[in-house]
PDB file of C-alpha atoms in Angstrom:
ATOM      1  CA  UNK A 578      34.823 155.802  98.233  1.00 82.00           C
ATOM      2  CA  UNK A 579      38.042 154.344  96.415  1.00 86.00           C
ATOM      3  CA  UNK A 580      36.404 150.395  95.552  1.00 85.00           C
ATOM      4  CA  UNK A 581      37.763 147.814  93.137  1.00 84.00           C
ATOM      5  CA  UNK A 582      34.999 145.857  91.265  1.00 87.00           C
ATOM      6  CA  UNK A 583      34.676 142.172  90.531  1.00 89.00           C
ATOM      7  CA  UNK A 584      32.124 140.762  88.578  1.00 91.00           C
ATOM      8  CA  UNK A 585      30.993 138.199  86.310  1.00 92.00           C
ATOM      9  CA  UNK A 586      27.933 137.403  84.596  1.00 91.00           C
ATOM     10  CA  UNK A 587      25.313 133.685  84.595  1.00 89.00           C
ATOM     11  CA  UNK A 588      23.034 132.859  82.556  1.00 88.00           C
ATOM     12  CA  UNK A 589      20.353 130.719  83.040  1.00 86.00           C
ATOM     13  CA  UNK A 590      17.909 130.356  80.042  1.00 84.00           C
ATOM     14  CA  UNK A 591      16.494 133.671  79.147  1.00 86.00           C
ATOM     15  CA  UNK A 592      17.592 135.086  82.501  1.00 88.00           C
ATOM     16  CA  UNK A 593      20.555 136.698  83.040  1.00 90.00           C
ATOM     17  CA  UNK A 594      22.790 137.667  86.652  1.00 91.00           C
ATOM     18  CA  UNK A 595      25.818 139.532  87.384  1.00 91.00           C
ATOM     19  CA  UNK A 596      27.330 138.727  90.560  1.00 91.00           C
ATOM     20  CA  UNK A 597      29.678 141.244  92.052  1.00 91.00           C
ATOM     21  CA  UNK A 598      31.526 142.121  95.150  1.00 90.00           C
ATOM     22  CA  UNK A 599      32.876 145.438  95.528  1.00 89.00           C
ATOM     23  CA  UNK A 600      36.464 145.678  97.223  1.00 84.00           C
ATOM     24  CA  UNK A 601      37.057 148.910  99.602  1.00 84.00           C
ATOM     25  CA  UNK A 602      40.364 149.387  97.510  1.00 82.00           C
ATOM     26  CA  UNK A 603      42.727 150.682 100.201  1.00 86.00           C
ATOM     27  CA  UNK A 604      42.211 147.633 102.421  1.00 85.00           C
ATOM     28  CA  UNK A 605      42.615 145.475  99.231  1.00 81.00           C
ATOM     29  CA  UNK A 606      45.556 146.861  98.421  1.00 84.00           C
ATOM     30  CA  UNK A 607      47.038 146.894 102.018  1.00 88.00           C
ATOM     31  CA  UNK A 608      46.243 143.030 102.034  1.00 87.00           C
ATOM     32  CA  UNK A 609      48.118 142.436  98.631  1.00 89.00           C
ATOM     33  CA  UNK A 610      51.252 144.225 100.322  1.00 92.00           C
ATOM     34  CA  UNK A 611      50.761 142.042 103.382  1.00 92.00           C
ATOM     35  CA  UNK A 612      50.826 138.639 100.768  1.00 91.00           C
ATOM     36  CA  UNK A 613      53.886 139.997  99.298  1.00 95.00           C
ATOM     37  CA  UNK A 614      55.896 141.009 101.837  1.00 94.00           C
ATOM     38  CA  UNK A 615      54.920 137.639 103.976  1.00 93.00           C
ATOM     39  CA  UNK A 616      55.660 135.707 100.268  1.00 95.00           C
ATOM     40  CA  UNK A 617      59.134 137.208 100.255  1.00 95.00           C
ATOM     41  CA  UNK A 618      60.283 136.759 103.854  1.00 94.00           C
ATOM     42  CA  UNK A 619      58.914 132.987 103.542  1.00 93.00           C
ATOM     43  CA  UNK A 620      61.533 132.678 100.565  1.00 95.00           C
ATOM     44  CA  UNK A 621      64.289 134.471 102.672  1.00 93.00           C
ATOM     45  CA  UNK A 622      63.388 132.298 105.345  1.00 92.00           C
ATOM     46  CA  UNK A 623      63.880 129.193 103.407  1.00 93.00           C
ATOM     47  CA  UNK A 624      66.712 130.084 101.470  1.00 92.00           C
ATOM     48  CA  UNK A 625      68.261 130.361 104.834  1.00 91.00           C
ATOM     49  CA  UNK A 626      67.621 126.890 105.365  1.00 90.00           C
ATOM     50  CA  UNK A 627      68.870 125.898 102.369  1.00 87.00           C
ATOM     51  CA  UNK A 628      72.053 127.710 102.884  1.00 86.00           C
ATOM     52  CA  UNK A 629      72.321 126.313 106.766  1.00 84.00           C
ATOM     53  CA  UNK A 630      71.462 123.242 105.594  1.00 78.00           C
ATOM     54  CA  UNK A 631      74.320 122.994 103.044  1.00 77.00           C
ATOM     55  CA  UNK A 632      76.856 124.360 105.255  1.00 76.00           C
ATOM     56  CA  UNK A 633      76.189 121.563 108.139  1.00 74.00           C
ATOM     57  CA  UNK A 634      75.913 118.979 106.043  1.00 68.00           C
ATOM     58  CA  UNK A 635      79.503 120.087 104.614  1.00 66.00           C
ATOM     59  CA  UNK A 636      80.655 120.235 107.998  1.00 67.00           C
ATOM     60  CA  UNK A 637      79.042 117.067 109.215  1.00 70.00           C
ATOM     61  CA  UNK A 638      81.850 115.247 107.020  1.00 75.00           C
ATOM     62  CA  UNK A 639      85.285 116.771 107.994  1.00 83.00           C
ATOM     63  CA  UNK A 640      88.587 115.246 107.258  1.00 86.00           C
ATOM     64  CA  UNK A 641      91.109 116.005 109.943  1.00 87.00           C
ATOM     65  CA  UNK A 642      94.521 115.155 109.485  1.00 87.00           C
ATOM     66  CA  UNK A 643      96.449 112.941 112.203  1.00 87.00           C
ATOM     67  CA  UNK A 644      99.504 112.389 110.627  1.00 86.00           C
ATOM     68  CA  UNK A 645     101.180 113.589 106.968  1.00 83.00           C
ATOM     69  CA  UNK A 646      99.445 109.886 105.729  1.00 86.00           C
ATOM     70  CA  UNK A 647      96.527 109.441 108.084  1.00 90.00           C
ATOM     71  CA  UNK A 648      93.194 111.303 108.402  1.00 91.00           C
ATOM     72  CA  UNK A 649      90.658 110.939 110.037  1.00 93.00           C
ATOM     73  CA  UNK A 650      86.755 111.579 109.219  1.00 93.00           C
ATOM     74  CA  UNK A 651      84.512 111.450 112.440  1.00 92.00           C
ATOM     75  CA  UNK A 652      80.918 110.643 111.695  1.00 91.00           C
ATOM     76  CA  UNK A 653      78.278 111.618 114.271  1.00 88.00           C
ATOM     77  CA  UNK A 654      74.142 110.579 113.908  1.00 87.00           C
ATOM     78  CA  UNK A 655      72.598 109.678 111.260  1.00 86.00           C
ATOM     79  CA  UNK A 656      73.792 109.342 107.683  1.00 88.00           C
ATOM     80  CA  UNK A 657      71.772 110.261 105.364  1.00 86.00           C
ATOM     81  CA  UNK A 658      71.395 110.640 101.127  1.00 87.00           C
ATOM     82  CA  UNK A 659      72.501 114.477 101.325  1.00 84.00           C
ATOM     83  CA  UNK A 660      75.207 113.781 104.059  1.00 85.00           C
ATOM     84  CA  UNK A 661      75.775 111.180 101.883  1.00 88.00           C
ATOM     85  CA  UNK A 662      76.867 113.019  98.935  1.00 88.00           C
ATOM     86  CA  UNK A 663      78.922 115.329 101.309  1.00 87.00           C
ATOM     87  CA  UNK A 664      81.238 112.098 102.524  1.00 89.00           C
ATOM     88  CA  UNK A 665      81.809 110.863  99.383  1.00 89.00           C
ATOM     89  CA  UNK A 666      82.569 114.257  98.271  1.00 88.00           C
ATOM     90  CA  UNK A 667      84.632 115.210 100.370  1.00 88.00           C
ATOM     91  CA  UNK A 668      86.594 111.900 100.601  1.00 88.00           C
ATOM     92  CA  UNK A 669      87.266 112.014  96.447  1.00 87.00           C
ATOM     93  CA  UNK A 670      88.455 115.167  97.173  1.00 85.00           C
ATOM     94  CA  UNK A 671      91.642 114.319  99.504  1.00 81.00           C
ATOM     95  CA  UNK A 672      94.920 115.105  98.025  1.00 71.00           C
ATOM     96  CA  UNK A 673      96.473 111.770  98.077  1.00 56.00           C
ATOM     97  CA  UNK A 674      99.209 113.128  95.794  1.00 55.00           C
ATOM     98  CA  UNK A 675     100.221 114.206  99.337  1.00 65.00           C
ATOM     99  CA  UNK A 676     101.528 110.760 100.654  1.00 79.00           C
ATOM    100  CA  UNK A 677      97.971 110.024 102.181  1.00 84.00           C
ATOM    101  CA  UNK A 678      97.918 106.349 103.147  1.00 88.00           C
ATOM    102  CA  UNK A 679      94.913 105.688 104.916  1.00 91.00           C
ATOM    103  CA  UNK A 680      91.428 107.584 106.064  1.00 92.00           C
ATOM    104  CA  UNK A 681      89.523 105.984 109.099  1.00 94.00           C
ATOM    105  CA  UNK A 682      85.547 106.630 108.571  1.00 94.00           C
ATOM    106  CA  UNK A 683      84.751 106.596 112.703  1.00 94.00           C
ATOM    107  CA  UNK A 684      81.148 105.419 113.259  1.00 92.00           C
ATOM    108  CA  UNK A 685      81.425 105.603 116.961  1.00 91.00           C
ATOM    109  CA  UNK A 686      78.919 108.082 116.863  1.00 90.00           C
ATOM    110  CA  UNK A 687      76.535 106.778 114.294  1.00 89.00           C
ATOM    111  CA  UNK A 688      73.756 105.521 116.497  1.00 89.00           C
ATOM    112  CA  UNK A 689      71.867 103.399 113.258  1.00 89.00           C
ATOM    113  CA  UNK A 690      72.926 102.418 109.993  1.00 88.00           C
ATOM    114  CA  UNK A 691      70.707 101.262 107.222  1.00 88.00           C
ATOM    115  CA  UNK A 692      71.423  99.672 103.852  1.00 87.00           C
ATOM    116  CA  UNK A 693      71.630 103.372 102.198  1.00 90.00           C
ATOM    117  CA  UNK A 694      74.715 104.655 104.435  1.00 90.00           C
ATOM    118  CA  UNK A 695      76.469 101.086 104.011  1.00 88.00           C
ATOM    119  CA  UNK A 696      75.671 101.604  99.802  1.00 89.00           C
ATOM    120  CA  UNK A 697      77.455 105.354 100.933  1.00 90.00           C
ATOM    121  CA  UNK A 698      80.095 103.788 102.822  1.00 90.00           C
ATOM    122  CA  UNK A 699      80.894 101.198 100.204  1.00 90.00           C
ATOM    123  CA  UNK A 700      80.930 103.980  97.400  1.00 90.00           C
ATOM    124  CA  UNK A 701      83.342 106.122  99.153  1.00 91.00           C
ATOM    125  CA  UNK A 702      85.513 103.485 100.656  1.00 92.00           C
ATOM    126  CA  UNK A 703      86.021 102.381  96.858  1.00 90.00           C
ATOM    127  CA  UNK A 704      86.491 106.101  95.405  1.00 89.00           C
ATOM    128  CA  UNK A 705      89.391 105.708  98.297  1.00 90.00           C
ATOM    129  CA  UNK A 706      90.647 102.689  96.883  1.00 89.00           C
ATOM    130  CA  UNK A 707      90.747 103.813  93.436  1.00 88.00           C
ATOM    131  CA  UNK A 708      92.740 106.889  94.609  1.00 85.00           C
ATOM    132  CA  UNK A 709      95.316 104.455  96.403  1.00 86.00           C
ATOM    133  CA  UNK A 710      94.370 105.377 100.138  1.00 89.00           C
ATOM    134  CA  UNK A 711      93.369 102.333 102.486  1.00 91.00           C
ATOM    135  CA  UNK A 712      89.869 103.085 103.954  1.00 93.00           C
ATOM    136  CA  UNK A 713      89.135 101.983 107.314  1.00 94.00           C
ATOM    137  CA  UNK A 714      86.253 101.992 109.265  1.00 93.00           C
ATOM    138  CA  UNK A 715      86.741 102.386 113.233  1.00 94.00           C
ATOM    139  CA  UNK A 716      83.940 102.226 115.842  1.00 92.00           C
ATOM    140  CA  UNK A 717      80.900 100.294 115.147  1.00 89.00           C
ATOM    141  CA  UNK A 718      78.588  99.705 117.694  1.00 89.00           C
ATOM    142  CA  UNK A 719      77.034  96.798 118.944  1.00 89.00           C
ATOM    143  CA  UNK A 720      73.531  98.139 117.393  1.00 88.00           C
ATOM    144  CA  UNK A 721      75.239  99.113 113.672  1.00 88.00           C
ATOM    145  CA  UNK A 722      76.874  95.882 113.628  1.00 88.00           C
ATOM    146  CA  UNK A 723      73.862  93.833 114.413  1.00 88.00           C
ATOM    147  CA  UNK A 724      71.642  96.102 111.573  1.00 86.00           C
ATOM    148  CA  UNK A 725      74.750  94.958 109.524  1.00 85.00           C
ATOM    149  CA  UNK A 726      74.322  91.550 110.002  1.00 88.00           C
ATOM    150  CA  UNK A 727      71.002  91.158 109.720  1.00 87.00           C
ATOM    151  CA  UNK A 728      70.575  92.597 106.712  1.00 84.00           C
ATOM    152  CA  UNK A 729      73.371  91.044 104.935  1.00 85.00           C
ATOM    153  CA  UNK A 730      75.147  93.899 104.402  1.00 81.00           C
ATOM    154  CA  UNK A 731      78.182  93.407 102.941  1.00 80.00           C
ATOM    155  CA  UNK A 732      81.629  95.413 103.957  1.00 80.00           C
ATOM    156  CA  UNK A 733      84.067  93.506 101.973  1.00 77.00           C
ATOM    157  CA  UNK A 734      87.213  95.118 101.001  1.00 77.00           C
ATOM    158  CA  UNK A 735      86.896  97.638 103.924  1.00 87.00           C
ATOM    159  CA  UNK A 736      89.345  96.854 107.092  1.00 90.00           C
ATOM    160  CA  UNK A 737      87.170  97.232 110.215  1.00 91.00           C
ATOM    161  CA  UNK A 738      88.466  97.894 113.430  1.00 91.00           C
ATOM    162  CA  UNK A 739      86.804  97.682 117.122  1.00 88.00           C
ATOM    163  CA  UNK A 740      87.622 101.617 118.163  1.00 91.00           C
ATOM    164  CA  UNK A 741      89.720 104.561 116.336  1.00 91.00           C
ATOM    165  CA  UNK A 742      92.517 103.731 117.730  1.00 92.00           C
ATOM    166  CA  UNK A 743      92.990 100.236 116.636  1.00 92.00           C
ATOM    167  CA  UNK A 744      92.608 101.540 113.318  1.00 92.00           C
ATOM    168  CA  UNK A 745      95.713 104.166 114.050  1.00 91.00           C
ATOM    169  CA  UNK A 746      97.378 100.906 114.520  1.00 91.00           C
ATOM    170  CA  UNK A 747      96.059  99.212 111.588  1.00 91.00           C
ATOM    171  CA  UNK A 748      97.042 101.845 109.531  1.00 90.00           C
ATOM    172  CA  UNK A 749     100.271 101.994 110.547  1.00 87.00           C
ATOM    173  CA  UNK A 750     100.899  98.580 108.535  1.00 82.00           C
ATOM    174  CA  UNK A 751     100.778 100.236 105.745  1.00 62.00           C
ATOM    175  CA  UNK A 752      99.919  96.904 104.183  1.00 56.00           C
ATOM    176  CA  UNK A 753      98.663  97.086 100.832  1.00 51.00           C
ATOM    177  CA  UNK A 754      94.482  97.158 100.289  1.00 49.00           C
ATOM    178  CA  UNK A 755      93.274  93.601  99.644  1.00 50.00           C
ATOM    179  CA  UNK A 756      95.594  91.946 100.782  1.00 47.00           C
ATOM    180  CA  UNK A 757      95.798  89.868 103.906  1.00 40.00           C
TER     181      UNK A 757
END
């Protein structure tokens, strides 16, 4: 009978003991297959994850074009550190070489904000503003506004505007950012 051997030895004083447990080998081995193949589908399994993962979050911050100067990016749910990165991202990334004036940020379907999506807001509405397009944020809802409020959380230099297409309007000033 095919058996792998484990053993190790104790001593105790003048007394020694081996302890050992014999392993019918086949089964052992068929077991050690089992770990590895269930090891490697649990890393194709996640790497899936990570691979979904990246893909929606770089599709949870799209930048459609309404006009030649105007885009829009639509935000739905929640907004969160690796979305984050993804809206920034992709908002340093516009060509504004290509007469972009303005990008609305639409919150109308961002249920909650917390300080960390304003701090993500605030970054890319200034990455905008250092790129010379007006940022704009359209739709906040009664519930953002009030987490806004009461935690002192400070838009400043980003035009607001009540629904998406106030901001159309607003950005059809073309005024210059900071100024009144």
């Amino acid at each position: 009978l095919p058996v792998l051997l484990s053993a190790n030895t104790r001593r105790d004083g003048e007394h020694a003991t081996i302890h050992a447990v014999l392993y019918h080998a086949p089964t052992r081995r068929e077991y050690e297959r089992e770990l590895q193949t269930a090891r490697r589908r649990a890393e194709e399994s996640a790497d899936l994850l990570r691979r979904q993962a990246q893909e929606l979050a770089e599709r949870s911050a799209l930048l459609i074009p309404v006009r030649d100067d105007l885009y829009v990016m639509p935000l739905i749910g929640a907004i969160d550190p690796v979305r984050g990165r993804h809206i920034v991202h992709t908002l340093l990334n516009l060509e504004a070489s290509a007469g972009t004036h303005s990008v609305l940020i639409d919150l109308t379907g961002v249920p909650e904000i917390d300080a960390d999506a304003a701090a993500i807001l605030r970054r890319a509405a200034a990455g905008l503003r250092l790129r010379g397009v007006r940022p704009i944020i359209t739709g906040v809802r009664p519930r953002v506004a009030a987490t806004l409020v009461a935690q002192a959380i400070d838009l400043g230099g980003i035009d607001v505007c009540g629904t998406l297409q106030d901001g159309i309007v607003l950005a059809s000033t073309r005024r210059i950012p900071g100024t009144w």
